[in-house]
Coordinates of C-alpha atoms (C1' of nucleotides) in Angstrom, one line a residue:
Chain A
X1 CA -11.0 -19.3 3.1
X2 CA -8.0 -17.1 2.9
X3 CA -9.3 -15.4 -0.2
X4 CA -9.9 -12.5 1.9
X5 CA -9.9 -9.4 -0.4
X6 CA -10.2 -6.9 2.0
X7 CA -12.5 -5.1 0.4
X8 CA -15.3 -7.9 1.5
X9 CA -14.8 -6.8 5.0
X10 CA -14.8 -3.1 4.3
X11 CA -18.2 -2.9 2.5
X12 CA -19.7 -5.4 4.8
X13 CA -18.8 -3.2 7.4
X14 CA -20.4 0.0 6.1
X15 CA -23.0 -1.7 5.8
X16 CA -23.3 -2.1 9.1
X17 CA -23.5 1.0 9.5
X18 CA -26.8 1.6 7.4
X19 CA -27.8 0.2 4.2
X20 CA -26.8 2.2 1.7
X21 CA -26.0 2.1 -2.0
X22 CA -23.1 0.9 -3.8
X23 CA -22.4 4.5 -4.8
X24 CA -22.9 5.6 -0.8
X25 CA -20.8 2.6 0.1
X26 CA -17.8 4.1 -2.1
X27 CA -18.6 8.0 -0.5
X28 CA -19.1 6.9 3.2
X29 CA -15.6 4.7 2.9
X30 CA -13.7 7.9 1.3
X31 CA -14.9 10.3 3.7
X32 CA -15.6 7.7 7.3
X33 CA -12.6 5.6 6.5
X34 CA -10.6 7.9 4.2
X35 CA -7.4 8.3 6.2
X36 CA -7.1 4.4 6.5
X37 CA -8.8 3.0 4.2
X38 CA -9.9 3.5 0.5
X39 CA -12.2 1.5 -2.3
X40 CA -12.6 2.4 -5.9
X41 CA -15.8 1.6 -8.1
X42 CA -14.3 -0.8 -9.8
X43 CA -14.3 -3.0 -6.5
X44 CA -16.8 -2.0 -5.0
X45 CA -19.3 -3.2 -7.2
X46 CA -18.4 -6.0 -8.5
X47 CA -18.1 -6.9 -5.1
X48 CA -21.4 -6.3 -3.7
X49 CA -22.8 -8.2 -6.3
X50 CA -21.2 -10.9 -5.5
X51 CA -21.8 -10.3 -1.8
X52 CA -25.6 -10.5 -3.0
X53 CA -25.3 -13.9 -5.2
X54 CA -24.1 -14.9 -1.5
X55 CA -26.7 -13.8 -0.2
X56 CA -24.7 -12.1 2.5
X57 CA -26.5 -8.5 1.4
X58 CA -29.9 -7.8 -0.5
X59 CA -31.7 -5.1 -0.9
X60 CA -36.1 -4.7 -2.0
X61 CA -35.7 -4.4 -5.5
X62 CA -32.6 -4.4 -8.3
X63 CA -33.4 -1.3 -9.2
X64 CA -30.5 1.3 -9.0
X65 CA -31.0 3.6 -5.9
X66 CA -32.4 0.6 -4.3
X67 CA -30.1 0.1 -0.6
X68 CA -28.3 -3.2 0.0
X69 CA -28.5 -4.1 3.7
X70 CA -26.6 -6.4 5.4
X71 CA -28.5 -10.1 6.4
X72 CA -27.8 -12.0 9.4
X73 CA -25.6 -14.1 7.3
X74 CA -24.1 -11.2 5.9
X75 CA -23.3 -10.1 10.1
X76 CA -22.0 -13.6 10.5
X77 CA -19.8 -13.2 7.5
X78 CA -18.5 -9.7 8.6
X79 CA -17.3 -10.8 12.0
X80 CA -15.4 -14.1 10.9
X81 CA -14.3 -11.7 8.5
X82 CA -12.6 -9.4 11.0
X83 CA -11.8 -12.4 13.5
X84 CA -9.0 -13.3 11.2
X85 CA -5.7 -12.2 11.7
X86 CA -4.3 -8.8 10.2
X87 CA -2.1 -9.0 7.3
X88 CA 0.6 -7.0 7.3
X89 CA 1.2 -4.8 4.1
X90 CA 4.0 -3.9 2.1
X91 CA 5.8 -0.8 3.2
X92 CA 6.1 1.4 0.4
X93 CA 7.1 4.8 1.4
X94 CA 7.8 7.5 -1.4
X95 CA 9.5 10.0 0.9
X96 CA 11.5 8.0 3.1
X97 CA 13.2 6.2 -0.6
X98 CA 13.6 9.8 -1.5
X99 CA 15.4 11.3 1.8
X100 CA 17.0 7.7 2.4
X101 CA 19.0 9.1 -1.3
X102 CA 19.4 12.4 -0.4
X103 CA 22.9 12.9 -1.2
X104 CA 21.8 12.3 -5.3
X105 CA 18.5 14.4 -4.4
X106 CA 20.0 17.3 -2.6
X107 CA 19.8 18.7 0.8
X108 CA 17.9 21.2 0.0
X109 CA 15.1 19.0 -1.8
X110 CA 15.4 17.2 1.1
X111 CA 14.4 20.4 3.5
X112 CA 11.4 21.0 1.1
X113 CA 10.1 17.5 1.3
X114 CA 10.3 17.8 4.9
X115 CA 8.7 21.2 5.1
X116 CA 6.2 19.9 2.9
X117 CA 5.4 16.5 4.8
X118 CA 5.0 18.3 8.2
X119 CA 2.4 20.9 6.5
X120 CA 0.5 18.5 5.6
X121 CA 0.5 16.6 8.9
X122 CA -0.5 19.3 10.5
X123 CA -3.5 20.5 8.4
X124 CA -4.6 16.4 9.1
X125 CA -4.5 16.9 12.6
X126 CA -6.7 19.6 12.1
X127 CA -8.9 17.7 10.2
X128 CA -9.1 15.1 12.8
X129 CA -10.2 17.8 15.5
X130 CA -13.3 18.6 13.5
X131 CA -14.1 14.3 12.5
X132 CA -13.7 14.3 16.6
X133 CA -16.6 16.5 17.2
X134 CA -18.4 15.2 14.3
X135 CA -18.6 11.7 15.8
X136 CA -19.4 13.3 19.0
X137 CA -22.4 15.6 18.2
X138 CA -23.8 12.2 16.3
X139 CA -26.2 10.9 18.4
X140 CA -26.7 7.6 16.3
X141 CA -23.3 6.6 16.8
X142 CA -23.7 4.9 20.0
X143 CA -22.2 1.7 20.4
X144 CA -19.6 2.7 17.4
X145 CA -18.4 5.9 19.2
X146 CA -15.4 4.4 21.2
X147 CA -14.3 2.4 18.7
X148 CA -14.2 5.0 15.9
X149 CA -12.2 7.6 18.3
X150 CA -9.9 5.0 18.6
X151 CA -8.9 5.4 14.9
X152 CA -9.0 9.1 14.7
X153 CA -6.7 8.7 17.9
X154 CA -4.4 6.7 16.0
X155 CA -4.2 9.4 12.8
X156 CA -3.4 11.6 16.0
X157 CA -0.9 10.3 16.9
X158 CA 0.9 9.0 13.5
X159 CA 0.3 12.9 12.6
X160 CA 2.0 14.0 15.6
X161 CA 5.0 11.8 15.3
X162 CA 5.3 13.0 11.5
X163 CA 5.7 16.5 12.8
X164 CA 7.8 15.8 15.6
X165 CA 9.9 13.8 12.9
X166 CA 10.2 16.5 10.2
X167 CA 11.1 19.3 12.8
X168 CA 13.9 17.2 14.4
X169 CA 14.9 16.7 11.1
X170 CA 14.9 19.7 9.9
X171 CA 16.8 21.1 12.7
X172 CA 19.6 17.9 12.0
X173 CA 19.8 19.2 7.9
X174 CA 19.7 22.9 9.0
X175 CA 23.7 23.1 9.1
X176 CA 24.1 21.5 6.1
X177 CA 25.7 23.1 3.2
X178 CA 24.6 21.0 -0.2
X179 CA 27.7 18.8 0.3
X180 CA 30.0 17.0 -2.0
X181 CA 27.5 16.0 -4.4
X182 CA 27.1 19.7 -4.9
X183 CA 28.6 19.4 -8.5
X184 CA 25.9 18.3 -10.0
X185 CA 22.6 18.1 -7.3
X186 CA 23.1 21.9 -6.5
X187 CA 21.1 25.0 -8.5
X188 CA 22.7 24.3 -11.7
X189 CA 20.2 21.7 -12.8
X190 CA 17.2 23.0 -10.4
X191 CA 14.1 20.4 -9.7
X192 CA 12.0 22.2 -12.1
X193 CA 14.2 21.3 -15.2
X194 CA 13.6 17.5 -15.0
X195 CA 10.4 15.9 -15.8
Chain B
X1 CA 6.7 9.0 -18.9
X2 CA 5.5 9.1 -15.6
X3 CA 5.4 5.6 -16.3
X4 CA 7.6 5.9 -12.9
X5 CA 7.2 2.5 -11.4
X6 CA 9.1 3.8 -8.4
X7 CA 10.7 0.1 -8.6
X8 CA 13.7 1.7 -10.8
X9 CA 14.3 4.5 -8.4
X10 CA 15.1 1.8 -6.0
X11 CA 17.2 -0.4 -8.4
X12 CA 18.8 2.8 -9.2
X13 CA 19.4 4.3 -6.1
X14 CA 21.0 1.0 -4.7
X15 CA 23.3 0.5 -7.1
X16 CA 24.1 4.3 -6.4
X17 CA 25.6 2.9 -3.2
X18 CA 27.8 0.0 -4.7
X19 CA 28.0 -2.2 -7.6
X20 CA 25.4 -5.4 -6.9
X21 CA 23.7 -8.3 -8.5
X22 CA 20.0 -8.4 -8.9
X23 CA 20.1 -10.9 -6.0
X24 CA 22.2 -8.5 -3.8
X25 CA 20.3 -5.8 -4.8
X26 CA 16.9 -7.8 -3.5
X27 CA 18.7 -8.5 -0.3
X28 CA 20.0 -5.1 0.2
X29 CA 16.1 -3.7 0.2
X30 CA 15.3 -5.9 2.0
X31 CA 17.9 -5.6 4.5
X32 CA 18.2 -1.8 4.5
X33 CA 15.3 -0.1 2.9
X34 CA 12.8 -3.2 4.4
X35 CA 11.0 -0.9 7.3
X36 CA 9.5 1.4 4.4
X37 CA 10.5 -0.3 1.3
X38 CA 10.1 -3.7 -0.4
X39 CA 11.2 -5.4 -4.3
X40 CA 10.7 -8.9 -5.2
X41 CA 12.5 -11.2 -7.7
X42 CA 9.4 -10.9 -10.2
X43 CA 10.3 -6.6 -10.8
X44 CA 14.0 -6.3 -10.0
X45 CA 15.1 -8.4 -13.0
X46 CA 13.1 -7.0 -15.6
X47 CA 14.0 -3.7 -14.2
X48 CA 17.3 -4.6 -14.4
X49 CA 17.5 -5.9 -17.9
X50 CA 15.0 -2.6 -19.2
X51 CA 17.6 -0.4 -17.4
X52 CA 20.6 -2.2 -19.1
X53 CA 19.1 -1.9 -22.6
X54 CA 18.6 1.9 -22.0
X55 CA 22.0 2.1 -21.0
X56 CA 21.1 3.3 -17.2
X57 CA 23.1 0.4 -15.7
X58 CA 26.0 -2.1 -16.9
X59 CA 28.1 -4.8 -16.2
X60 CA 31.1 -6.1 -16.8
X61 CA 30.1 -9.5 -18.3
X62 CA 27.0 -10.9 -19.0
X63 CA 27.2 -14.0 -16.7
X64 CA 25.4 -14.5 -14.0
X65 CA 27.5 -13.2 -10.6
X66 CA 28.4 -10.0 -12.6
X67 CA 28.1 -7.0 -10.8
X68 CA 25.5 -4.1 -12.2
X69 CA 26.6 -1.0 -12.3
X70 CA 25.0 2.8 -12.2
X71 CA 26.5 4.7 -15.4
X72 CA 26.7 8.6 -15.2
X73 CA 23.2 8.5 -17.3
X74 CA 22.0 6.1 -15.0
X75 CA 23.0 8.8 -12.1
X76 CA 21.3 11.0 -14.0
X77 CA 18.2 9.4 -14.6
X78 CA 18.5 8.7 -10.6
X79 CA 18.4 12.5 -9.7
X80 CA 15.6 13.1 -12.0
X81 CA 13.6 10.1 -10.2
X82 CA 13.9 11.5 -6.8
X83 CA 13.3 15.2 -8.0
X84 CA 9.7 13.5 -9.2
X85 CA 6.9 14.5 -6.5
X86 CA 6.3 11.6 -3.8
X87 CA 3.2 10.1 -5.0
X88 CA 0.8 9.8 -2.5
X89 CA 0.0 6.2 -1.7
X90 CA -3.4 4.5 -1.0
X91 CA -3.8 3.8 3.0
X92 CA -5.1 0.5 3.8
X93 CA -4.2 -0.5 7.5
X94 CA -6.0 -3.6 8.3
X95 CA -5.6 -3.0 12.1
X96 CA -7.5 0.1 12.1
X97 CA -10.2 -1.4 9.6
X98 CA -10.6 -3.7 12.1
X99 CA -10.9 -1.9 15.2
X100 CA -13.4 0.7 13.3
X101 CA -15.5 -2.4 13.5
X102 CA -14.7 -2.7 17.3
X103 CA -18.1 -3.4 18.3
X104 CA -18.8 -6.1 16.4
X105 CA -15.2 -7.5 16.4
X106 CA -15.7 -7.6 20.5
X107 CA -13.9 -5.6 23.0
X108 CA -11.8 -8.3 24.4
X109 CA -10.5 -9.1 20.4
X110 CA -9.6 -5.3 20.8
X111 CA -7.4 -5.3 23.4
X112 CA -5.7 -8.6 21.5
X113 CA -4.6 -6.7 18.6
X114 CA -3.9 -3.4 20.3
X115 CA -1.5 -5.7 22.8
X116 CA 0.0 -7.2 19.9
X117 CA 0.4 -3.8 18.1
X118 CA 2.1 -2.4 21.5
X119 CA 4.4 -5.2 21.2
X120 CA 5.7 -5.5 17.8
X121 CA 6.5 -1.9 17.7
X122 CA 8.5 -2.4 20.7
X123 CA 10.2 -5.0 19.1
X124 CA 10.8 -2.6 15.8
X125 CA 11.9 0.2 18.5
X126 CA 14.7 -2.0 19.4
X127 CA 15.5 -2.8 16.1
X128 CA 16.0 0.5 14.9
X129 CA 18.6 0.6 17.4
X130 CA 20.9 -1.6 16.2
X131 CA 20.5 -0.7 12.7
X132 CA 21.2 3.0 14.1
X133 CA 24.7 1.0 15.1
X134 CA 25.3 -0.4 12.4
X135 CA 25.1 2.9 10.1
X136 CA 27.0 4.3 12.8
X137 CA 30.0 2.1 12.6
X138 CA 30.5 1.5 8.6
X139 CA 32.5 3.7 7.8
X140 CA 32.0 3.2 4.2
X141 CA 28.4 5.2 4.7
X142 CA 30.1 8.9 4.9
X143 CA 28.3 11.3 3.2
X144 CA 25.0 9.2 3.1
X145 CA 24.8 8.9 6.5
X146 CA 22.6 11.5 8.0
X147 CA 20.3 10.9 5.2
X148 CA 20.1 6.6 6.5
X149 CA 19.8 8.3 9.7
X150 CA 16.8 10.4 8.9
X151 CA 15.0 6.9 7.8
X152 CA 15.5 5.3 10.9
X153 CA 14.4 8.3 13.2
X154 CA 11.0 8.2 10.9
X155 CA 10.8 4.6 11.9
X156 CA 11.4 5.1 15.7
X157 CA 8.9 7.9 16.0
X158 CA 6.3 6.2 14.5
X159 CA 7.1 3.2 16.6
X160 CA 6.2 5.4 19.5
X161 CA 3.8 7.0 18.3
X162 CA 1.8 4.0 17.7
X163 CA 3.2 2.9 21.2
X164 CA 1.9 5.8 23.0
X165 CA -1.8 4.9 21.5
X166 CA -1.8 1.7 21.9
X167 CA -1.5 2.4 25.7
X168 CA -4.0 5.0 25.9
X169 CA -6.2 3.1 23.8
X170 CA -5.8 0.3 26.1
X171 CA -6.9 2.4 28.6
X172 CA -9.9 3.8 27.2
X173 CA -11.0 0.6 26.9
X174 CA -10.0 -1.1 30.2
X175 CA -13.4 -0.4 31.9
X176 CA -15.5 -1.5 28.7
X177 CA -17.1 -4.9 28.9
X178 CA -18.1 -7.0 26.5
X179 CA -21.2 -4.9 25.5
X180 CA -24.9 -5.4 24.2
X181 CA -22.7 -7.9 21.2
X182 CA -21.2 -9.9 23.9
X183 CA -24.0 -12.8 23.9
X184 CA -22.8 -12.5 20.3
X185 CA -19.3 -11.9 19.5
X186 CA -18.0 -15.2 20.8
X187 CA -18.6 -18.5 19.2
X188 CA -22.3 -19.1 17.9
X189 CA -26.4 -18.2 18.1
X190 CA -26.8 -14.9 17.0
X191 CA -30.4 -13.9 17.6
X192 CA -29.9 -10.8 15.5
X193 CA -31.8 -8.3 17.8
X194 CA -30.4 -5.4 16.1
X195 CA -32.4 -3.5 14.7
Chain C
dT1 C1' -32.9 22.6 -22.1
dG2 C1' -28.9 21.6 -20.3
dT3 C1' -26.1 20.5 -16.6
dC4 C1' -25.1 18.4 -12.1
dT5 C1' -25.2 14.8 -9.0
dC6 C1' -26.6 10.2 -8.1
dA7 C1' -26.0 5.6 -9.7
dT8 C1' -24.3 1.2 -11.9
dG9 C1' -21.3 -1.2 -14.3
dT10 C1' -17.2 -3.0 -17.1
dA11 C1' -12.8 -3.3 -20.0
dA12 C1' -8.2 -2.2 -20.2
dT13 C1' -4.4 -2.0 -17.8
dC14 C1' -0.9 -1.7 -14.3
dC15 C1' 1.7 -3.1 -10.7
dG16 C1' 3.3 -6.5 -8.0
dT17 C1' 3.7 -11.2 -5.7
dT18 C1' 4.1 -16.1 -5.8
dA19 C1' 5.7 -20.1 -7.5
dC20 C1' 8.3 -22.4 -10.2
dA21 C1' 12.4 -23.9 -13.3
dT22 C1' 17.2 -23.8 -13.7
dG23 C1' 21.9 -23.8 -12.8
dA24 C1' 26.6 -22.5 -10.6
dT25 C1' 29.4 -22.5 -6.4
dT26 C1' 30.8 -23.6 -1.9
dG27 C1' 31.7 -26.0 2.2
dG28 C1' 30.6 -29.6 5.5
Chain D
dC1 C1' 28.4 -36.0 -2.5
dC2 C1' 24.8 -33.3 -0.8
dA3 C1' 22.8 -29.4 0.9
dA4 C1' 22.6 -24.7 1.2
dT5 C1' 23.3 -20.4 -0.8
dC6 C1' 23.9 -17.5 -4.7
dA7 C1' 22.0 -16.2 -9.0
dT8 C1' 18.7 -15.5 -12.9
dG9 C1' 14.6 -15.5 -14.9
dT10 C1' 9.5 -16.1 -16.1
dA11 C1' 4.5 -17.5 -16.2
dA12 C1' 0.4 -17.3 -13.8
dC13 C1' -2.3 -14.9 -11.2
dG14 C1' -4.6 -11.3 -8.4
dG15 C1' -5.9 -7.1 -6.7
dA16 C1' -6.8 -2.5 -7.7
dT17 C1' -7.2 1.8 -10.4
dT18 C1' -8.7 4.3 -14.4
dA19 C1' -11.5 5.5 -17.8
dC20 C1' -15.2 5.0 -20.1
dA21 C1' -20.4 4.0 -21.2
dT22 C1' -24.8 4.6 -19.7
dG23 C1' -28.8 6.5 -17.7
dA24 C1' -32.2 8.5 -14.1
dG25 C1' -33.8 12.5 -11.6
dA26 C1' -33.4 17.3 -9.8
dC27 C1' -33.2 22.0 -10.6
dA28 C1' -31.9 26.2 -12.7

DNA sequence: TGTCTCATGTAATCCGTTACATGATTGG
DNA sequence: CCAATCATGTAACGGATTACATGAGACA
C-alpha cells in the first residue's frame, strides 16, 4: 500500500474539515495549506473520483455543486494515511544552485538575490501574523487550533531563519569587489541582455 | 527557451568546477550540492550528450572514462542560466501536512515526528560542520569559496530554525493529552461520534 | 446580454526516478 | 578469479502541471 500519492491524504484531510467541493477542495488547499502544500485540478479530481469509487467520500447527488464528505471509511483511510511515515523530498533549491555558482553569476547578482529572498521572507512573516489571528478569531476551529499554529509556527520560523540568513550574508558579500571573474560577469554583459 | 530544465545549470555549473564524467558529476551533486540539490543517472546523461551536440561541453575522446569538459560557449550558456530568475518551486512538506492533521494523527504521533524532526536536524547541524572543514581546507576552492560557504550557512540556519520549533512545539504540546480522538486514534473501533 | 465566478473534467506534456542492461577496471 | 567500483545508457513508469473544453448561475 505504498502507492501513497500524497495528494489522497491532502484532500481527505480537507475534507475533514467540511465537505466541500472538488473546486473548494483545490481553493481551501491554496489558501489553508498554501505555504506547505499545493494541489492542481488536474489531481484533484481525478482523485476524488476515485476516492468516491472507493467509497472513502460521497456526496447526495453527482450533480456539480453537490459537496463530497468524508465516510467513516473515508476517516479510517485518512488516518492510516497520515500514520505512515513521512517521505522525504528531493531538495531542489533554485537560489542556493545559483549563489553556490556565484563566481560565474556575479557578486552583485548574488547581493540582489539575497535582497530579494529576504523581502520576500519578510512580507511572509507578515502574512503569517494575520493567518495567526485568522485561526484565532475562528471559533469553529476547535480541536484543529493547536495543531494548525503549529504550522504557521513553523513558516515562522523557516521565515525568520531566511532573513537572518540573507542579512549575515549580505554583510559577508558587502566587501566584495566583483572579483576575478570580473572579465566577463561584471556590467559589460548586464542580466538584462541574456534571456 | 525557457525550456530551462534547471538540470543543465547543474551539469553545467559542475563541470565549471573541474573536468568530470557523468558518473563523477552525479556523485559530486550528490556529495556537494546534496543538502539543496539532487540529479539522477536517468537526466545527467542525456543532458550530457544534448549539451555535447550543442557544443556546450566536450571531451577528449569518446570512451567511456573520458572527462567532459565546459567550453567557453558552455561558460557562457552557464552565466546566462544563473542570470535566469529562480523559479519558484511547489512546497510540499509531508511533515507539516501531517501535523495540520494533528488531531486526527494523535498528539502522542505528534510529538514522534516533531522528536524525530529535532533530531535529524541536529544530525544535519553537525554535518554542515564538517563540510564547513572541508571547504575550508581545499585549497583548490579559492575564489568559490565564500559562495560554498553561503550554501552551508543557509543549511545551518534552517537546521535551527526548525530546531528551535521543534522545541517550542514540543512544548506547546507537552500538557495536551490524547484528546476527544484518543478512544480513536490508536488501533481500532471508531464509533464515529463526530459530527 | 455579456461577463464573472463557480464547477468539472481531460489530454498533452514535462520532469524526473527507478530499474535494468551492459561492460571495463581494479584489487583482494 | 571474483567482487566491488567506475561508467554509460535507456525503457518504463509515475506524478504533477498546463491548457483547454464545457457549462451553470449570478448580477450588472
Amino acid at each position: 500500500m505504498s502507492r501513497t500519492s500524497q495528494t489522497e491524504t491532502a484532500v481527505l484531510g480537507a475534507l475533514s474539515v467540511m465537505p466541500m467541493t472538488g473546486y473548494a477542495v483545490r481553493e481551501a488547499i491554496r489558501d489553508v495549506l498554501g505555504h506547505f502544500w499545493s494541489e492542481s485540478y488536474g489531481q484533484i479530481y481525478p482523485t476524488l473520483a476515485r476516492l468516491a469509487a472507493a467509497g472513502l467520500v460521497d456526496r447526495d447527488a453527482p450533480d456539480a455543486g453537490a459537496a463530497y464528505r468524508l465516510t467513516p471509511e473515508g476517516l479510517e483511510r485518512l488516518r492510516e494515511l497520515l500514520a505512515e511515515p513521512v517521505q522525504p523530498s528531493v531538495p531542489r533549491n533554485g537560489l542556493l544552485l545559483r549563489l553556490f555558482f556565484g563566481r560565474h553569476l556575479g557578486v552583485e547578482a548574488c547581493r540582489g538575490l539575497l535582497a530579494d529572498v529576504r523581502l520576500a521572507a519578510e512580507a511572509q512573516l507578515a502574512g503569517y501574523a494575520a493567518i495567526r489571528e485568522g485561526i484565532a478569531a475562528e471559533e469553529r476551529t476547535e480541536g484543529d487550533r493547536p495543531f494548525w499554529l503549529l504550522t504557521v509556527s513553523a513558516g515562522e520560523h523557516a521565515a525568520r531563519g531566511t532573513i537572518d540568513w540573507a542579512e549575515e550574508a549580505l554583510a559577508g558579500l558587502a566587501g566584495m569587489d566583483d572579483p576575478a571573474a570580473s572579465q566577463e560577469a561584471s556590467p559589460a554583459a548586464p542580466a538584462g541582455a541574456a534571456r
